[in-house]
Coordinates of C-alpha atoms in Angstrom, one line a residue:
X1 CA 19.1 27.6 -47.3
X2 CA 22.7 27.1 -47.0
X3 CA 25.2 26.0 -49.0
X4 CA 28.9 25.2 -48.0
X5 CA 31.2 25.7 -50.8
X6 CA 35.2 25.4 -51.3
X7 CA 36.8 28.6 -52.8
X8 CA 40.2 30.2 -53.3
X9 CA 43.1 29.2 -55.4
X10 CA 43.6 26.0 -53.7
X11 CA 39.8 25.1 -53.2
X12 CA 40.6 25.0 -49.4
X13 CA 38.7 27.7 -48.1
X14 CA 35.3 26.7 -46.4
X15 CA 32.2 29.3 -46.5
X16 CA 28.7 29.4 -45.9
X17 CA 26.2 31.0 -48.6
X18 CA 22.9 31.8 -47.8
X19 CA 20.1 31.4 -50.9
X20 CA 16.6 31.2 -52.0
X21 CA 14.9 29.2 -54.8
X22 CA 12.3 30.6 -56.4
X23 CA 10.4 27.8 -58.3
X24 CA 7.9 28.7 -60.7
X25 CA 4.1 27.2 -60.3
X26 CA 4.1 24.5 -63.0
X27 CA 7.9 23.4 -62.8
X28 CA 8.4 19.5 -62.0
X29 CA 10.4 16.9 -63.0
X30 CA 7.8 16.2 -66.2
X31 CA 8.0 19.9 -66.7
X32 CA 11.7 21.2 -66.7
X33 CA 12.4 25.2 -66.8
X34 CA 15.7 26.9 -67.4
X35 CA 17.4 28.5 -64.5
X36 CA 19.1 32.3 -63.2
X37 CA 21.5 32.7 -60.7
X38 CA 21.5 36.5 -59.2
X39 CA 23.6 37.6 -56.2
X40 CA 23.4 41.1 -54.6
X41 CA 25.2 44.4 -54.6
X42 CA 27.9 45.5 -52.5
X43 CA 27.0 45.5 -48.5
X44 CA 23.6 44.2 -49.7
X45 CA 21.8 40.6 -49.3
X46 CA 19.4 38.3 -51.1
X47 CA 16.4 40.0 -49.7
X48 CA 16.9 43.0 -52.5
X49 CA 16.5 40.4 -55.0
X50 CA 13.0 39.3 -54.3
X51 CA 11.3 41.6 -57.0
X52 CA 13.5 40.9 -60.0
X53 CA 13.7 37.2 -58.6
X54 CA 10.0 37.1 -58.6
X55 CA 9.4 38.5 -61.9
X56 CA 11.7 35.9 -63.4
X57 CA 10.0 33.4 -61.4
X58 CA 6.6 34.2 -62.7
X59 CA 7.9 34.1 -66.4
X60 CA 8.9 30.5 -66.0
X61 CA 12.3 30.5 -64.5
X62 CA 13.7 28.5 -61.6
X63 CA 15.7 31.7 -59.7
X64 CA 18.7 31.0 -57.3
X65 CA 19.0 34.1 -55.4
X66 CA 22.1 34.6 -52.7
X67 CA 24.1 36.9 -51.1
X68 CA 27.6 37.2 -51.9
X69 CA 30.5 36.3 -49.7
X70 CA 30.8 38.2 -46.2
X71 CA 27.2 40.0 -47.0
X72 CA 23.7 39.4 -46.2
X73 CA 24.6 36.4 -43.8
X74 CA 26.9 34.4 -46.0
X75 CA 30.4 33.7 -44.6
X76 CA 34.1 34.7 -45.3
X77 CA 35.2 38.1 -46.3
X78 CA 34.1 40.5 -49.4
X79 CA 36.9 39.1 -52.0
X80 CA 35.9 41.9 -54.8
X81 CA 34.3 39.4 -57.0
X82 CA 37.6 37.4 -57.8
X83 CA 37.0 34.4 -60.1
X84 CA 39.1 32.0 -57.6
X85 CA 36.6 33.0 -54.9
X86 CA 33.3 34.5 -55.8
X87 CA 33.4 32.5 -59.1
X88 CA 34.0 29.5 -57.6
X89 CA 31.5 29.7 -55.1
X90 CA 28.8 30.8 -57.4
X91 CA 29.9 27.9 -59.8
X92 CA 28.7 25.3 -57.0
X93 CA 25.6 26.6 -56.9
X94 CA 25.6 26.0 -60.6
X95 CA 26.3 22.6 -59.8
X96 CA 23.7 22.3 -57.4
X97 CA 21.1 23.7 -60.2
X98 CA 22.6 21.0 -62.2
X99 CA 21.4 17.8 -60.2
X100 CA 24.5 17.8 -57.9
X101 CA 23.3 17.1 -54.1
X102 CA 24.1 20.5 -52.2
X103 CA 25.8 20.2 -48.3
X104 CA 24.6 22.6 -46.2
X105 CA 26.0 24.3 -42.7
X106 CA 23.4 23.8 -39.8
X107 CA 26.4 24.8 -37.3
X108 CA 29.0 23.6 -35.5
X109 CA 30.7 22.2 -38.6
X110 CA 27.9 19.8 -38.9
X111 CA 26.8 19.0 -42.2
X112 CA 23.6 18.0 -44.3
X113 CA 22.9 17.5 -47.8
X114 CA 20.5 19.7 -49.9
X115 CA 18.2 17.9 -52.3
X116 CA 19.0 19.4 -55.7
X117 CA 15.9 20.2 -57.8
X118 CA 14.7 17.7 -60.4
X119 CA 13.1 20.4 -62.7
X120 CA 15.7 22.0 -64.1
X121 CA 16.6 21.8 -67.7
X122 CA 20.5 20.4 -68.5
X123 CA 22.3 20.6 -71.5
X124 CA 24.1 17.9 -73.0
X125 CA 27.2 20.1 -74.0
X126 CA 28.7 22.8 -72.7
X127 CA 29.5 25.9 -74.7
X128 CA 32.6 24.8 -76.1
X129 CA 30.6 21.6 -76.8
X130 CA 32.2 19.5 -74.2
X131 CA 30.0 17.1 -71.9
X132 CA 29.9 18.3 -68.4
X133 CA 28.2 17.0 -65.4
X134 CA 25.3 19.0 -63.9
X135 CA 25.3 21.1 -66.6
X136 CA 21.9 23.3 -66.0
X137 CA 20.7 25.3 -68.7
X138 CA 21.7 28.5 -66.9
X139 CA 21.7 32.5 -67.2
X140 CA 22.8 35.3 -64.7
X141 CA 21.7 38.7 -63.8
X142 CA 22.5 41.3 -61.6
X143 CA 23.7 44.6 -60.6
X144 CA 27.1 46.3 -59.6
X145 CA 29.1 43.8 -57.6
X146 CA 26.2 41.1 -58.7
X147 CA 27.0 42.3 -62.0
X148 CA 31.0 41.8 -62.3
X149 CA 30.5 38.3 -60.5
X150 CA 29.1 37.0 -63.6
X151 CA 32.0 37.7 -65.8
X152 CA 33.9 36.1 -62.8
X153 CA 31.9 32.8 -63.0
X154 CA 31.4 32.8 -66.9
X155 CA 35.5 33.0 -66.9
X156 CA 36.1 29.9 -65.0
X157 CA 32.5 27.7 -65.9
X158 CA 31.6 26.8 -69.5
X159 CA 28.3 25.6 -68.4
X160 CA 26.9 29.7 -67.9
X161 CA 25.0 30.0 -70.8
X162 CA 24.2 34.0 -71.0
X163 CA 24.8 36.8 -68.7
X164 CA 22.9 40.3 -68.0
X165 CA 25.6 42.6 -66.1
X166 CA 24.4 46.0 -64.9
X167 CA 25.8 49.3 -63.7
X168 CA 29.2 47.1 -62.9
X169 CA 32.8 48.3 -63.8
X170 CA 35.3 47.1 -66.4
X171 CA 38.5 48.1 -64.7
X172 CA 38.2 48.9 -61.0
X173 CA 41.3 50.4 -61.1
X174 CA 39.6 53.1 -63.3
X175 CA 36.5 53.0 -61.1
X176 CA 38.3 54.1 -58.2
X177 CA 40.9 56.4 -59.1
X178 CA 39.9 57.3 -62.9
X179 CA 42.8 59.0 -65.2
X180 CA 40.5 60.1 -68.5
X181 CA 43.4 60.6 -70.7
X182 CA 43.4 58.6 -73.8
X183 CA 45.1 55.2 -73.4
X184 CA 44.1 53.4 -76.4
X185 CA 43.1 50.4 -74.2
X186 CA 39.3 51.4 -73.0
X187 CA 39.4 53.1 -69.5
X188 CA 42.8 51.3 -68.7
X189 CA 45.7 53.5 -67.9
X190 CA 49.2 53.0 -67.3
X191 CA 49.1 56.4 -65.1
X192 CA 46.7 56.1 -62.3
X193 CA 44.5 59.3 -61.9
X194 CA 42.6 60.8 -58.7
X195 CA 41.2 58.9 -55.9
X196 CA 37.6 59.0 -55.8
X197 CA 37.4 60.2 -52.1
X198 CA 34.0 60.0 -51.0
X199 CA 33.1 56.9 -52.9
X200 CA 36.2 54.9 -51.5
X201 CA 35.8 56.0 -48.0
X202 CA 32.0 55.3 -48.1
X203 CA 32.2 51.8 -49.8
X204 CA 34.6 50.7 -47.3
X205 CA 32.7 51.8 -44.4
X206 CA 29.6 50.1 -45.3
X207 CA 31.6 46.8 -46.4
X208 CA 33.4 46.5 -42.8
X209 CA 30.0 47.2 -41.2
X210 CA 27.7 44.8 -43.0
X211 CA 28.2 41.7 -41.1
X212 CA 27.4 43.7 -37.9
X213 CA 28.4 42.5 -34.3
X214 CA 26.7 39.2 -34.7
X215 CA 28.6 38.3 -37.6
X216 CA 32.0 39.6 -36.3
X217 CA 31.4 37.2 -33.3
X218 CA 30.4 34.3 -35.1
X219 CA 33.4 34.6 -37.5
X220 CA 36.0 36.6 -35.9
X221 CA 38.7 36.0 -38.6
X222 CA 36.5 38.2 -40.7
X223 CA 37.7 41.4 -38.3
X224 CA 41.3 41.1 -39.0
X225 CA 43.5 42.5 -40.4
X226 CA 40.9 44.4 -42.6
X227 CA 37.3 44.1 -41.3
X228 CA 35.5 41.9 -43.8
X229 CA 37.5 43.1 -46.9
X230 CA 40.6 41.9 -48.2
X231 CA 43.9 43.6 -46.8
X232 CA 44.7 44.7 -50.5
X233 CA 41.6 47.0 -50.6
X234 CA 42.1 48.3 -47.3
X235 CA 45.7 49.0 -47.7
X236 CA 44.3 51.0 -51.2
X237 CA 42.4 53.4 -48.9
X238 CA 45.0 54.0 -46.2
X239 CA 47.6 54.4 -48.2
X240 CA 46.2 55.1 -51.5
X241 CA 43.8 58.1 -50.6
X242 CA 46.2 60.1 -48.7
X243 CA 48.8 60.3 -51.8
X244 CA 45.8 60.8 -54.2
X245 CA 46.4 57.3 -56.2
X246 CA 47.3 53.5 -55.9
X247 CA 50.7 51.9 -56.1
X248 CA 51.3 49.5 -58.8
X249 CA 50.4 46.4 -56.6
X250 CA 47.5 47.8 -55.5
X251 CA 46.4 48.7 -59.1
X252 CA 47.7 45.1 -60.3
X253 CA 45.0 43.9 -57.5
X254 CA 42.1 45.8 -58.5
X255 CA 42.6 45.0 -62.4
X256 CA 42.6 41.4 -61.4
X257 CA 39.2 41.4 -60.1
X258 CA 37.8 43.3 -63.5
X259 CA 36.6 41.7 -66.4
X260 CA 39.5 43.8 -68.3
X261 CA 41.9 41.3 -67.3
X262 CA 40.3 38.1 -68.4
X263 CA 37.7 39.2 -70.8
X264 CA 39.3 36.8 -73.3
X265 CA 37.7 34.0 -71.3
X266 CA 34.2 35.2 -72.0
X267 CA 32.4 33.5 -74.7
X268 CA 28.6 33.5 -74.3
X269 CA 26.1 36.7 -75.3
X270 CA 26.2 39.4 -72.9
X271 CA 23.5 42.0 -72.7
X272 CA 25.5 44.9 -71.0
X273 CA 23.1 47.5 -68.8
X274 CA 24.8 50.9 -67.9
X275 CA 23.5 53.8 -66.1
X276 CA 23.6 57.4 -67.0
X277 CA 23.3 58.8 -63.8
X278 CA 26.3 56.9 -62.5
X279 CA 29.7 58.6 -60.9
X280 CA 31.1 55.2 -59.6
X281 CA 30.9 52.9 -62.9
X282 CA 30.1 55.5 -65.7
X283 CA 29.0 54.7 -69.2
X284 CA 32.9 54.9 -70.4
X285 CA 33.1 51.2 -68.3
X286 CA 30.5 49.6 -70.1
X287 CA 31.4 51.1 -73.4
X288 CA 35.0 49.5 -72.7
X289 CA 33.6 45.9 -71.9
X290 CA 31.5 46.1 -75.3
X291 CA 34.4 47.6 -77.3
X292 CA 36.6 44.2 -76.0
X293 CA 33.8 41.6 -76.2
X294 CA 32.6 42.7 -79.7
X295 CA 36.3 42.9 -81.2
X296 CA 37.1 39.3 -80.3
X297 CA 33.6 38.3 -81.5
X298 CA 31.7 37.9 -78.9
X299 CA 28.1 38.2 -79.1
X300 CA 27.3 41.4 -76.8
X301 CA 24.1 44.7 -77.0
X302 CA 24.0 47.4 -74.7
X303 CA 21.4 49.4 -72.8
X304 CA 22.1 52.9 -71.4
X305 CA 19.1 53.4 -68.9
X306 CA 18.2 56.1 -66.7
X307 CA 19.5 55.0 -63.1
X308 CA 22.7 54.3 -61.8
X309 CA 24.5 54.3 -58.4
X310 CA 23.7 58.3 -58.3
X311 CA 20.2 57.7 -59.0
X312 CA 19.1 54.6 -57.6
X313 CA 15.5 54.8 -58.6
X314 CA 14.3 53.8 -62.4
X315 CA 12.5 55.8 -64.5
X316 CA 8.9 54.8 -64.4
X317 CA 8.3 52.2 -67.1
X318 CA 11.7 51.0 -67.2
X319 CA 12.5 47.9 -65.0
X320 CA 10.7 45.8 -62.9
X321 CA 6.9 46.3 -62.0
X322 CA 3.7 44.3 -62.4
X323 CA 3.4 43.6 -66.1
X324 CA 6.7 43.1 -68.1
X325 CA 5.5 44.3 -71.1
X326 CA 4.8 47.9 -69.6
X327 CA 8.6 47.9 -68.3
X328 CA 11.4 48.6 -71.0
X329 CA 14.2 47.1 -69.5
X330 CA 12.3 44.2 -68.1
X331 CA 10.8 43.0 -71.3
X332 CA 14.1 43.2 -73.0
X333 CA 15.6 41.0 -70.1
X334 CA 12.9 38.3 -70.5
X335 CA 13.1 38.5 -74.5
X336 CA 17.3 37.8 -74.2
X337 CA 16.7 35.0 -71.6
X338 CA 13.9 33.5 -73.5
X339 CA 16.1 34.1 -76.8
X340 CA 19.2 31.9 -75.3
X341 CA 17.7 29.6 -72.3
X342 CA 14.5 28.6 -74.2
X343 CA 15.9 28.7 -77.9
X344 CA 13.0 31.2 -78.7
X345 CA 12.9 33.0 -81.9
X346 CA 12.1 36.5 -79.9
X347 CA 14.2 39.3 -81.0
X348 CA 16.5 40.2 -78.4
X349 CA 16.4 44.1 -79.7
X350 CA 18.5 46.8 -80.8
X351 CA 22.3 46.8 -80.9
X352 CA 22.4 49.8 -78.8
X353 CA 19.4 52.0 -76.8
X354 CA 19.6 54.9 -74.9
X355 CA 17.3 56.5 -72.7
X356 CA 16.0 60.2 -73.5
X357 CA 15.2 62.2 -70.2
X358 CA 13.7 65.2 -72.2
X359 CA 11.3 62.7 -74.2
X360 CA 7.6 62.9 -72.5
X361 CA 6.0 59.3 -72.6
X362 CA 3.3 57.6 -70.6
X363 CA 3.4 53.9 -69.5
X364 CA 6.1 51.9 -71.2
X365 CA 9.5 53.7 -71.0
X366 CA 10.2 52.4 -74.6
X367 CA 8.7 55.9 -76.2
X368 CA 12.1 57.9 -74.0
X369 CA 14.5 55.0 -75.8
X370 CA 16.2 55.7 -79.2
X371 CA 18.3 52.8 -80.8
X372 CA 20.9 52.8 -83.2
X373 CA 22.9 49.8 -85.0
X374 CA 26.1 51.2 -83.8
X375 CA 27.3 52.4 -80.4
X376 CA 28.4 55.6 -81.7
X377 CA 25.2 57.4 -83.4
X378 CA 26.6 60.8 -82.9
X379 CA 28.9 62.8 -85.5
X380 CA 31.8 64.5 -84.2
X381 CA 31.0 68.5 -83.9
X382 CA 33.7 70.7 -82.6
X383 CA 34.0 73.5 -80.7
X384 CA 37.5 75.4 -80.2
X385 CA 38.6 76.9 -76.9
X386 CA 38.9 80.9 -77.9
X387 CA 39.4 83.3 -74.9
X388 CA 36.7 82.5 -72.7
X389 CA 34.6 81.1 -75.4
X390 CA 33.5 77.5 -77.4
X391 CA 33.5 78.5 -80.8
X392 CA 32.9 76.9 -84.3
X393 CA 36.2 78.2 -85.7
X394 CA 39.6 78.7 -83.9
X395 CA 40.5 82.0 -82.8
X396 CA 44.4 81.8 -82.7
X397 CA 44.8 85.6 -81.1
X398 CA 42.2 85.1 -78.4
X399 CA 44.0 85.5 -74.9
X400 CA 44.6 82.4 -72.9
X401 CA 43.6 81.4 -69.2
X402 CA 45.8 80.8 -66.3
X403 CA 44.6 79.0 -62.7
X404 CA 46.3 77.6 -60.1
X405 CA 45.5 73.7 -58.9
X406 CA 44.7 73.4 -55.5
X407 CA 47.5 72.4 -53.1
X408 CA 48.1 69.0 -50.6
X409 CA 45.0 67.6 -53.0
X410 CA 42.2 70.0 -51.6
X411 CA 39.2 70.6 -53.2
X412 CA 38.9 73.9 -55.0
X413 CA 35.3 73.6 -55.8
X414 CA 31.8 72.4 -54.4
X415 CA 29.1 70.6 -56.2
X416 CA 27.0 67.7 -55.2
X417 CA 28.7 64.8 -53.3
X418 CA 28.7 61.8 -55.6
X419 CA 27.3 59.0 -53.3
X420 CA 24.6 61.3 -52.6
X421 CA 24.0 63.6 -55.3
X422 CA 20.0 64.6 -53.9
X423 CA 21.8 66.2 -51.0
X424 CA 21.9 70.0 -52.1
X425 CA 25.4 71.8 -51.9
X426 CA 25.4 75.2 -53.9
X427 CA 27.6 75.0 -56.8
X428 CA 31.1 77.2 -56.1
X429 CA 34.5 77.8 -57.1
X430 CA 37.3 79.5 -55.7
X431 CA 38.3 82.3 -58.3
X432 CA 41.7 81.5 -60.2
X433 CA 41.5 77.7 -59.7
X434 CA 39.7 77.0 -63.4
X435 CA 39.3 78.1 -66.5
X436 CA 36.1 78.1 -68.1
X437 CA 34.8 78.0 -71.6
X438 CA 30.8 78.8 -72.6
X439 CA 29.4 78.7 -75.9
X440 CA 26.7 80.7 -77.8
X441 CA 23.1 80.0 -76.6
X442 CA 21.7 76.9 -78.9
X443 CA 19.3 78.3 -81.7
X444 CA 18.1 74.3 -81.7
X445 CA 18.4 71.8 -79.6
X446 CA 21.5 69.8 -79.4
X447 CA 21.4 66.2 -78.5
X448 CA 24.9 64.6 -77.5
X449 CA 25.0 60.9 -76.9
X450 CA 28.6 59.5 -76.0
X451 CA 31.4 60.6 -74.8
X452 CA 32.7 63.9 -75.5
X453 CA 36.6 64.6 -76.3
X454 CA 38.9 67.2 -75.1
X455 CA 42.3 68.0 -77.2
X456 CA 44.6 70.7 -75.8
X457 CA 47.9 71.9 -74.7
X458 CA 49.0 73.6 -71.5
X459 CA 51.8 75.0 -69.9
X460 CA 53.6 75.3 -66.4
X461 CA 54.8 78.1 -64.7
X462 CA 57.6 75.3 -63.4
X463 CA 58.9 72.4 -65.0
X464 CA 57.4 68.9 -63.4
X465 CA 59.9 66.1 -62.5
X466 CA 58.4 63.5 -64.6
X467 CA 56.8 61.6 -61.3
X468 CA 53.2 60.9 -59.9
X469 CA 53.5 63.2 -57.0
X470 CA 54.4 66.4 -59.1
X471 CA 52.2 65.7 -61.6
X472 CA 49.5 68.3 -63.0
X473 CA 46.4 67.2 -61.7
X474 CA 43.3 68.8 -63.3
X475 CA 39.5 67.9 -63.6
X476 CA 37.4 68.6 -66.8
X477 CA 33.8 69.0 -66.2
X478 CA 30.8 69.7 -68.9
X479 CA 27.9 72.1 -68.0
X480 CA 24.8 73.3 -69.3
X481 CA 24.2 76.7 -68.9
X482 CA 20.9 77.7 -69.0
X483 CA 19.2 81.1 -70.3
X484 CA 19.2 82.3 -66.4
X485 CA 22.5 81.4 -66.3
X486 CA 22.3 78.8 -64.1
X487 CA 24.9 76.3 -64.6
X488 CA 24.2 72.3 -64.2
X489 CA 27.2 69.9 -64.1
X490 CA 25.8 66.9 -66.4
X491 CA 24.9 64.0 -64.5
X492 CA 27.8 65.2 -61.8
X493 CA 30.5 63.8 -64.0
X494 CA 34.1 64.7 -64.0
X495 CA 36.9 63.7 -65.9
X496 CA 40.2 63.7 -64.1
X497 CA 43.6 64.0 -65.4
X498 CA 46.5 63.3 -64.0
X499 CA 49.4 65.0 -66.7
X500 CA 53.0 63.4 -65.9
X501 CA 54.5 65.5 -69.1
X502 CA 52.6 68.6 -69.4
X503 CA 54.9 69.4 -72.4
X504 CA 52.8 66.9 -74.3
X505 CA 49.3 67.4 -76.0
X506 CA 46.8 66.1 -74.0
X507 CA 43.9 64.0 -75.4
X508 CA 41.1 63.4 -72.9
X509 CA 37.9 61.1 -73.3
X510 CA 35.1 62.5 -70.8
X511 CA 32.3 60.5 -69.3
X512 CA 29.7 59.6 -71.6
X513 CA 26.7 61.4 -71.8
X514 CA 23.3 61.5 -73.1
X515 CA 22.1 65.0 -73.0
X516 CA 19.9 67.5 -74.7
X517 CA 21.1 71.3 -74.6
X518 CA 17.8 72.7 -75.2
X519 CA 17.3 76.1 -77.2
X520 CA 18.7 78.9 -75.6
X521 CA 21.0 76.9 -73.3
X522 CA 24.9 76.9 -73.8
X523 CA 27.8 74.3 -73.9
X524 CA 30.1 75.0 -70.8
X525 CA 33.4 73.5 -70.3
X526 CA 35.5 73.9 -67.1
X527 CA 39.2 72.8 -66.3
X528 CA 39.5 73.2 -62.6
X529 CA 42.5 72.7 -60.3
X530 CA 40.6 70.7 -57.7
X531 CA 37.3 68.6 -57.1
X532 CA 35.5 67.9 -53.7
X533 CA 34.8 64.4 -54.8
X534 CA 38.5 63.4 -55.5
X535 CA 41.9 63.6 -53.7
X536 CA 43.8 66.2 -56.1
X537 CA 47.4 66.5 -56.8
X538 CA 49.7 66.8 -53.6
X539 CA 51.8 69.8 -55.5
X540 CA 50.4 73.0 -56.5
X541 CA 51.0 74.1 -60.2
X542 CA 50.1 77.4 -62.2
X543 CA 48.7 76.2 -65.2
X544 CA 48.1 78.1 -68.7
X545 CA 45.9 77.1 -71.5
X546 CA 46.1 79.1 -74.5
X547 CA 43.7 79.4 -77.4
X548 CA 44.3 78.1 -81.0
X549 CA 43.3 75.1 -83.6
X550 CA 44.8 72.1 -81.0
X551 CA 42.2 73.4 -78.4
X552 CA 39.0 71.6 -79.1
X553 CA 36.2 70.1 -77.8
X554 CA 34.3 67.3 -80.1
X555 CA 30.9 66.5 -79.0
X556 CA 28.9 63.3 -80.5
X557 CA 26.1 64.8 -81.6
X558 CA 22.9 63.1 -82.7
X559 CA 20.3 64.7 -85.1
X560 CA 17.0 65.2 -83.2

């Protein structure tokens, strides 16, 4: 199916959306069903949605699956899930499900009508109690790029009844150039961090290549001035990566395309799902969205699952398959939609659930999930930086550690590539470019669920000039060291810090993890002067980290 939509701030940009409509076997005008809209991830197409759409249709939902703007046969450029563009496009598809005749392109500007389905349940009023035309009972679901678009649509269209966004972002400026120094505003920071070199280059390349030669030939305007992408995104790559961080205009662009900027307009129930193995959109992003929604009274629950952009295949028994009762996430999703789209009394599950990869199970992955009434199930446990050790008591007289940050933003260590962590790359660090603290071997398992926090002070050999260019840029990493001495960087996660004022104490929220340090294993913290996956600081600094009671790593520990 093809749909002609008008989008943009002035509703004057014409685009062609390609979609498939999945109809339940028993659905007709006398047996109406709710609807679900879903779209694809970045640089993907509706073809990737066959499995979830089929599952939902089998469960009695009409599913409209479409390719996002700029991808998978849909025309126009990719606009990074803008409410004015992607949001408006999906809103017009929702009108079609609600009974409004669609308009299709058939080539050469020839338009034909697309009859609307007559088997979709419609509502008398929207979420605000206002009667609206063409108001279907409708939810949305999708991953990554197809997750953020749900927020974009819900922010402008009160007919959407519920959403289930997965592995998506809260603030795109954090996603692409994170600064994990605490800001008091979720993941959003006034000071940009370090650019995710490999992720940004990779996403730009596949986004530009997606339309293919035929796509650019059919719509040459998509090729200029930035192939298939918004000029602002290309400017971030062209000017932001060489200096290591985006400028204020680029940050404003990225935040305008993020739910963090308009979360106050999200008023419907939200089931957030985020991946524990995800170096693009880490767990902290979902936590920031959860906190913002909960604080304003929006109904929200959260699941942390095994898979993400760094490990794309779900654990067995988690997501889609034959029988949804044998898939933990699939069952949670269906129950959520049944509750909010069918007015079923089925439970929507616990407030918070998280996958534990150390728990053996057979079949349904539910046994590997733990649940909690809050998103903070762990108790803070302090480990102090003392010499080269992590100790339960501070040692004020322990010697400091000194290291050099890399020049010109170059990496000082190698480990797995974020976009392709399965490619074997040896872990190695240049001597003298990191500080490292290792705890004693565990006498019993230590289960960490949530964001580790790091508080420390440092000294530099010379004062900085207070600029972003001269800032100290370092990277905190948490390792699990086995009895054989092998150190595993947990889920390849790194916490960049751009420290403009080294004289002030530094407080950092590391990316959240769900991890067991087993008996005989040790916790290791490293602060490095560079990282293979990021653009580091342009100006090198000699950094000294002392010991003392103010130098502390705090782990959120859950009792096994």
